[in-house]
Coordinates of C-alpha atoms in Angstrom, one line a residue:
Chain A
M1 CA -28.2 11.3 -1.9
A2 CA -27.0 11.6 -5.5
I3 CA -23.5 11.3 -6.8
Y4 CA -22.2 13.4 -9.7
S5 CA -18.7 12.2 -10.4
F6 CA -15.9 10.0 -9.1
W7 CA -12.1 10.4 -9.5
I8 CA -8.9 8.6 -8.6
F9 CA -5.5 10.4 -8.4
D10 CA -2.2 8.6 -8.0
K11 CA 0.9 9.8 -6.1
H12 CA 2.3 11.3 -9.3
C13 CA -0.5 13.9 -9.2
N14 CA -2.1 12.3 -12.2
C15 CA -5.8 11.6 -12.6
I16 CA -5.8 7.9 -13.3
F17 CA -9.6 7.4 -13.5
N18 CA -12.6 9.6 -13.8
R19 CA -16.3 8.9 -14.1
E20 CA -19.0 11.5 -14.6
W21 CA -22.7 11.0 -14.6
T22 CA -24.6 13.6 -16.7
L23 CA -28.3 12.5 -16.5
V24 CA -29.7 11.7 -13.0
A25 CA -32.5 9.8 -14.6
N26 CA -30.1 7.5 -16.5
S27 CA -27.4 6.1 -14.3
S28 CA -25.4 4.6 -17.2
S29 CA -25.1 8.0 -18.9
G30 CA -22.0 10.2 -18.8
T31 CA -18.4 9.6 -19.5
I32 CA -15.6 7.4 -18.3
N33 CA -12.0 8.6 -18.6
S34 CA -13.0 11.4 -20.8
K35 CA -10.3 13.6 -22.3
Q36 CA -12.5 16.6 -21.8
N37 CA -12.3 16.2 -18.1
E38 CA -8.5 16.7 -18.0
E39 CA -8.8 20.3 -17.1
T40 CA -11.5 19.7 -14.5
A41 CA -9.3 17.0 -13.0
K42 CA -6.3 19.4 -12.7
L43 CA -8.5 22.0 -11.0
L44 CA -10.0 19.5 -8.6
Y45 CA -6.5 18.2 -7.8
G46 CA -5.3 21.7 -7.2
M47 CA -8.1 22.5 -4.9
I48 CA -7.7 19.4 -2.7
F49 CA -3.9 19.8 -2.8
S50 CA -4.0 23.4 -1.5
L51 CA -6.6 22.7 1.1
R52 CA -4.6 19.7 2.3
S53 CA -1.5 21.7 2.8
I54 CA -3.5 24.4 4.6
A55 CA -5.1 21.9 6.9
L56 CA -1.7 20.4 7.7
K57 CA -0.2 23.7 8.6
L58 CA -3.2 24.5 10.8
S59 CA -3.1 21.3 12.8
K60 CA -1.8 21.6 16.3
D61 CA 0.4 18.5 16.4
S62 CA 2.4 16.7 13.7
T63 CA 0.1 13.8 13.2
G64 CA -1.7 14.3 9.9
N65 CA -4.8 16.3 9.5
D66 CA -6.5 15.2 6.3
I67 CA -9.3 16.8 4.4
R68 CA -12.4 14.7 4.4
S69 CA -14.9 16.8 2.6
I70 CA -15.2 20.2 1.0
S71 CA -18.6 21.9 0.5
T72 CA -19.4 24.5 -2.0
G73 CA -22.7 26.2 -2.8
K74 CA -23.7 23.5 -5.3
Y75 CA -22.1 20.3 -4.3
R76 CA -19.9 18.5 -1.8
I77 CA -16.5 16.9 -2.5
H78 CA -15.5 13.8 -0.4
T79 CA -11.9 12.6 -0.3
Y80 CA -10.2 9.5 1.0
C81 CA -6.4 9.6 0.9
T82 CA -4.2 6.5 1.5
A83 CA -0.7 6.5 3.0
S84 CA 0.6 5.3 -0.4
G85 CA -0.6 8.5 -2.0
L86 CA -3.8 7.5 -3.7
W87 CA -6.7 9.9 -3.6
F88 CA -10.3 8.7 -4.1
V89 CA -12.6 11.6 -4.7
L90 CA -16.4 11.7 -5.0
T91 CA -18.6 14.7 -5.7
T92 CA -22.2 14.5 -4.4
D93 CA -25.2 16.6 -3.4
F94 CA -25.8 17.6 0.3
K95 CA -28.1 14.8 1.4
Q96 CA -25.5 12.6 3.0
Q97 CA -22.8 13.8 5.4
S98 CA -20.1 11.2 4.9
Y99 CA -19.0 9.0 2.1
S100 CA -15.8 7.8 3.8
Q101 CA -17.1 4.2 4.1
V102 CA -18.1 4.2 0.5
L103 CA -14.6 5.4 -0.6
Q104 CA -12.9 3.0 1.8
Y105 CA -14.9 0.2 0.3
I106 CA -14.0 1.2 -3.3
Y107 CA -10.3 1.2 -2.2
S108 CA -10.2 -2.1 -0.3
H109 CA -12.7 -4.2 -2.3
I110 CA -12.5 -2.8 -5.8
Y111 CA -9.2 -1.0 -6.4
V112 CA -7.0 -3.5 -4.4
K113 CA -8.9 -6.5 -5.8
Y114 CA -8.9 -5.6 -9.5
I115 CA -5.9 -3.3 -9.9
T116 CA -3.3 -4.2 -7.2
H117 CA -3.9 -7.9 -7.2
N118 CA -3.9 -8.0 -11.0
L119 CA -0.3 -8.9 -11.5
L120 CA -0.3 -8.4 -15.2
S121 CA -1.2 -4.7 -15.0
A122 CA 1.5 -2.2 -13.9
F123 CA 1.3 -1.2 -10.2
D124 CA 2.3 2.3 -11.2
L125 CA 0.9 3.9 -14.3
A126 CA 3.7 6.4 -14.7
E127 CA 6.5 4.7 -16.6
D128 CA 9.1 7.5 -16.7
E129 CA 9.9 11.0 -15.5
S130 CA 7.7 12.6 -18.2
E131 CA 4.6 11.1 -16.7
T132 CA 5.1 12.2 -13.2
R133 CA 4.2 15.5 -11.4
G134 CA 0.8 15.7 -13.0
Q135 CA 1.9 15.3 -16.6
G136 CA 0.8 11.7 -17.2
T137 CA -2.4 11.0 -19.0
K138 CA -2.7 7.2 -18.6
K139 CA -6.0 5.9 -17.3
I140 CA -7.2 2.7 -15.7
A141 CA -8.9 0.7 -18.4
N142 CA -9.3 -2.5 -16.5
R143 CA -12.7 -4.0 -17.5
N144 CA -13.2 -5.9 -14.2
F145 CA -12.5 -2.8 -12.2
I146 CA -14.9 -0.6 -14.2
T147 CA -17.7 -3.2 -14.1
A148 CA -17.4 -3.7 -10.4
L149 CA -17.2 0.0 -9.8
E150 CA -20.3 0.7 -11.9
S151 CA -22.4 -1.9 -10.2
F152 CA -21.4 -0.6 -6.8
L153 CA -21.9 3.1 -7.5
T154 CA -24.9 3.0 -9.9
P155 CA -27.5 2.6 -7.1
M156 CA -26.3 5.8 -5.6
V157 CA -26.4 8.0 -8.7
A158 CA -30.1 8.9 -8.5
Q159 CA -31.2 8.5 -5.0
Chain B
M1 CA -14.6 -2.1 7.6
S2 CA -12.1 -0.8 10.0
S3 CA -12.0 2.9 10.7
S4 CA -8.8 4.8 11.0
S5 CA -9.7 6.2 14.4
S6 CA -9.5 2.8 16.1
L7 CA -5.9 2.5 15.0
G8 CA -4.9 6.0 15.9
G9 CA -3.6 5.4 19.4
H10 CA -0.7 3.6 21.0
S11 CA 1.3 0.5 20.5
K12 CA -1.2 -1.6 22.5
S13 CA -4.1 -0.7 20.2
L14 CA -1.9 -1.5 17.2
R15 CA -1.4 -5.0 18.6
L16 CA -5.1 -5.4 19.2
A17 CA -5.9 -4.1 15.8
G18 CA -3.4 -6.5 14.2
E19 CA -4.9 -9.4 16.1
D20 CA -8.5 -8.4 15.2
I21 CA -7.7 -8.2 11.5
W22 CA -5.9 -11.5 11.6
K23 CA -8.7 -13.2 13.5
N24 CA -11.7 -11.8 11.8
K25 CA -10.9 -10.3 8.5
T26 CA -8.2 -12.6 7.0
E27 CA -8.8 -15.7 5.1
K28 CA -6.6 -18.5 6.3
V29 CA -4.5 -20.8 4.1
N30 CA -2.6 -23.9 5.0
G31 CA 0.8 -22.7 6.4
E32 CA 2.6 -25.8 5.4
L33 CA 1.5 -25.4 1.8
F34 CA 2.9 -21.9 1.9
T35 CA 6.2 -23.1 3.4
L36 CA 6.6 -25.8 0.8
M37 CA 5.7 -23.5 -2.1
Y38 CA 8.4 -21.0 -1.0
G39 CA 10.8 -23.9 -0.6
S40 CA 10.2 -25.0 -4.2
I41 CA 10.8 -21.5 -5.5
V42 CA 14.1 -21.3 -3.7
S43 CA 15.2 -24.7 -4.8
Q44 CA 14.2 -23.9 -8.4
L45 CA 16.2 -20.7 -8.3
C46 CA 19.3 -22.5 -6.9
R47 CA 19.0 -24.9 -9.9
D48 CA 18.5 -22.1 -12.4
Y49 CA 21.5 -20.1 -11.2
Q50 CA 23.6 -23.3 -10.8
R51 CA 24.0 -22.8 -7.1
C52 CA 25.5 -19.3 -7.5
F53 CA 23.9 -18.2 -4.2
P54 CA 24.6 -14.4 -4.4
K55 CA 22.5 -14.4 -7.6
V56 CA 19.8 -16.4 -5.8
N57 CA 19.8 -13.8 -3.0
D58 CA 19.4 -11.0 -5.5
Q59 CA 16.6 -12.7 -7.3
L60 CA 14.7 -13.4 -4.1
Y61 CA 15.1 -9.8 -3.1
T62 CA 13.8 -8.6 -6.5
M63 CA 10.8 -10.9 -6.3
G64 CA 10.1 -9.7 -2.7
Y65 CA 10.3 -6.1 -3.9
N66 CA 7.7 -6.7 -6.6
I67 CA 5.5 -8.4 -4.0
G68 CA 6.0 -5.5 -1.5
V69 CA 5.0 -2.7 -3.8
R70 CA 1.6 -4.4 -4.2
L71 CA 1.2 -5.9 -0.8
I72 CA 1.4 -2.4 0.8
E73 CA -2.0 -1.4 -0.9
D74 CA -3.5 -4.6 0.5
F75 CA -2.1 -3.8 3.9
L76 CA -3.3 -0.2 3.9
A77 CA -6.8 -1.3 2.7
R78 CA -7.1 -3.7 5.6
T79 CA -5.8 -1.4 8.3
A80 CA -6.6 2.1 7.0
L81 CA -3.4 3.3 8.8
P82 CA -2.1 6.8 8.1
R83 CA 1.6 7.5 7.5
C84 CA 3.9 7.0 10.4
E85 CA 5.5 10.0 12.0
N86 CA 8.8 8.3 12.9
M87 CA 10.6 5.0 12.6
I88 CA 9.6 3.9 16.1
R89 CA 6.0 3.9 15.0
T90 CA 7.0 2.3 11.7
S91 CA 8.7 -0.6 13.5
E92 CA 5.6 -1.2 15.6
V93 CA 3.3 -1.2 12.6
I94 CA 5.6 -3.7 10.9
S95 CA 6.0 -6.1 13.8
K96 CA 2.6 -5.9 15.4
C97 CA 0.4 -5.3 12.4
A98 CA 2.0 -6.3 9.1
F99 CA 3.8 -9.5 10.2
K100 CA 0.8 -10.4 12.3
I101 CA -1.7 -10.0 9.4
F102 CA 0.4 -11.7 6.7
L103 CA 2.4 -14.3 8.5
N104 CA 0.8 -14.5 12.0
I105 CA 4.1 -13.8 13.8
T106 CA 5.2 -10.8 15.8
P107 CA 9.0 -10.2 15.5
Q108 CA 10.7 -8.4 18.4
V109 CA 12.1 -5.0 17.6
S110 CA 15.5 -4.4 19.1
N111 CA 19.0 -2.9 18.5
W112 CA 17.9 0.7 17.9
S113 CA 20.6 2.9 16.5
T114 CA 21.3 6.1 18.5
D115 CA 19.6 8.3 15.9
K116 CA 16.6 6.0 16.0
N117 CA 16.8 5.5 12.2
A118 CA 17.8 1.8 12.2
F119 CA 16.4 -1.2 14.0
S120 CA 16.4 -4.9 13.9
L121 CA 13.5 -7.4 13.6
V122 CA 14.2 -10.6 15.5
L123 CA 12.2 -13.5 14.1
V124 CA 11.7 -16.0 16.8
E125 CA 9.8 -18.2 14.4
N126 CA 10.0 -17.9 10.6
P127 CA 7.2 -19.7 8.7
L128 CA 9.3 -19.5 5.5
S129 CA 12.0 -21.8 6.9
D130 CA 10.0 -24.5 8.7
F131 CA 11.4 -27.9 7.8
V132 CA 14.4 -26.4 6.1
E133 CA 18.0 -27.5 6.6
L134 CA 20.5 -25.9 4.3
P135 CA 23.1 -28.1 2.5
M136 CA 26.7 -27.3 3.3
D137 CA 27.5 -25.2 0.2
A138 CA 24.4 -23.1 0.7
M139 CA 25.1 -22.4 4.4
K140 CA 27.8 -19.9 3.7
Q141 CA 26.1 -17.6 1.2
L142 CA 22.4 -18.2 0.9
W143 CA 20.0 -16.0 2.7
Y144 CA 17.1 -18.4 2.5
S145 CA 14.3 -15.9 3.5
N146 CA 15.7 -13.0 1.5
V147 CA 12.3 -12.4 -0.1
L148 CA 11.2 -10.8 3.2
C149 CA 13.9 -8.1 2.9
G150 CA 12.6 -7.3 -0.6
V151 CA 9.0 -7.2 0.6
L152 CA 9.9 -4.7 3.3
K153 CA 12.0 -2.6 1.0
G154 CA 9.2 -2.4 -1.6
A155 CA 6.4 -1.7 0.8
L156 CA 8.3 1.0 2.7
E157 CA 9.3 2.7 -0.5
M158 CA 5.6 3.0 -1.4
V159 CA 4.9 5.0 1.8
Q160 CA 7.9 7.3 0.9
L161 CA 10.4 5.7 3.2
D162 CA 13.6 4.9 1.4
C163 CA 15.2 2.1 3.5
D164 CA 17.9 -0.5 3.3
V165 CA 16.8 -3.9 4.5
W166 CA 19.1 -6.9 4.9
F167 CA 19.6 -10.1 6.9
I168 CA 22.2 -10.0 9.7
S169 CA 21.8 -13.5 10.9
D170 CA 19.7 -16.6 10.3
V171 CA 19.2 -19.7 12.5
L172 CA 19.5 -21.8 9.3
K173 CA 23.2 -20.7 9.1
G174 CA 23.8 -21.7 12.7
D175 CA 23.4 -18.3 14.2
P176 CA 21.6 -18.0 17.6
Q177 CA 18.7 -15.9 16.1
T178 CA 17.2 -14.7 12.8
E179 CA 17.6 -11.0 12.5
I180 CA 16.6 -8.5 9.8
R181 CA 18.1 -5.0 9.8
V182 CA 16.0 -2.1 8.6
K183 CA 17.8 1.3 8.1
L184 CA 16.1 4.5 6.9
N185 CA 18.1 6.4 4.3
R186 CA 15.7 9.3 3.9
V187 CA 12.1 10.1 3.8
L188 CA 11.1 10.7 0.1
K189 CA 9.3 13.9 -0.8
D190 CA 5.8 13.7 -2.1
E191 CA 5.5 14.9 -5.7
I192 CA 3.8 18.1 -6.4
P193 CA 2.3 19.1 -9.8
I194 CA 4.6 20.9 -12.2
G195 CA 4.6 24.6 -11.8
E196 CA 3.7 24.5 -8.1
D197 CA 7.2 25.0 -6.7

């Protein structure tokens, strides 16, 4: 199993964090919160958004039917969506079926711990109307969060 | 790590899930310390606002709101629950899971409105108000545990439920029971990226 990139989207359709690994051999390579990934983030969001609404329409009863993973010819996308509207997205190769436990761990032990419980940082990155509906560009820059995330994900980058 | 499937089912499994998370996955703190800390916050607010109790109520509500908008993430991370399809389900999650996990109490749900959009939470025990006796002047106007209303309001708003939450009665005021009313105004729409509509 190798992971290629990791993304967080908030309920305002904004990408609030992205991490991309470029060299498999060097797990500290790549970019964090890169501006160049804005477009990719929008495309990724759009793909998951569309597939989610299709899945919801195709489900037989009203209880939610969430997308868990999407496979393409080259990679697999794993998603974990919370009731509060956060999306945690991981792109990987095909060696492992499910990363839902990994994503749940990132949410409950890294995001909640270092972002939500950090009372000095805003709980919502969008400050006004102009930063909602996918127009915001603010990113999570919390050092504790990034350090914890790196040390958790690094062993998976080149396995 | 709890999986969402174990919480998918009925109200009974919600109760069991709540108990399991409380027992096995929640760090415990001294309840009296918590009660006394809350007491000192309220008494400080009464002093700051020179015993103008409506202002104290508002301030407690705002503080609760700010707690609620963060507490919901903590709650969702612990339970991995999906969105609720109706208010009946919401009431069960609040009483059997949320109150159980954070305060170790299970309020009774009662007094449903005919359209099933408003219900009451009856708190048989309220850890916030242990040891508390209100002075005469506070009895009339102060909602001592108003922070709870703010927490519920903030947390529900974060899962797209716009609700009004307020106290109807409180044993501290000489009422027979402590009752919180929750009323759904509307279900907020999820945002969609600009240009999609």
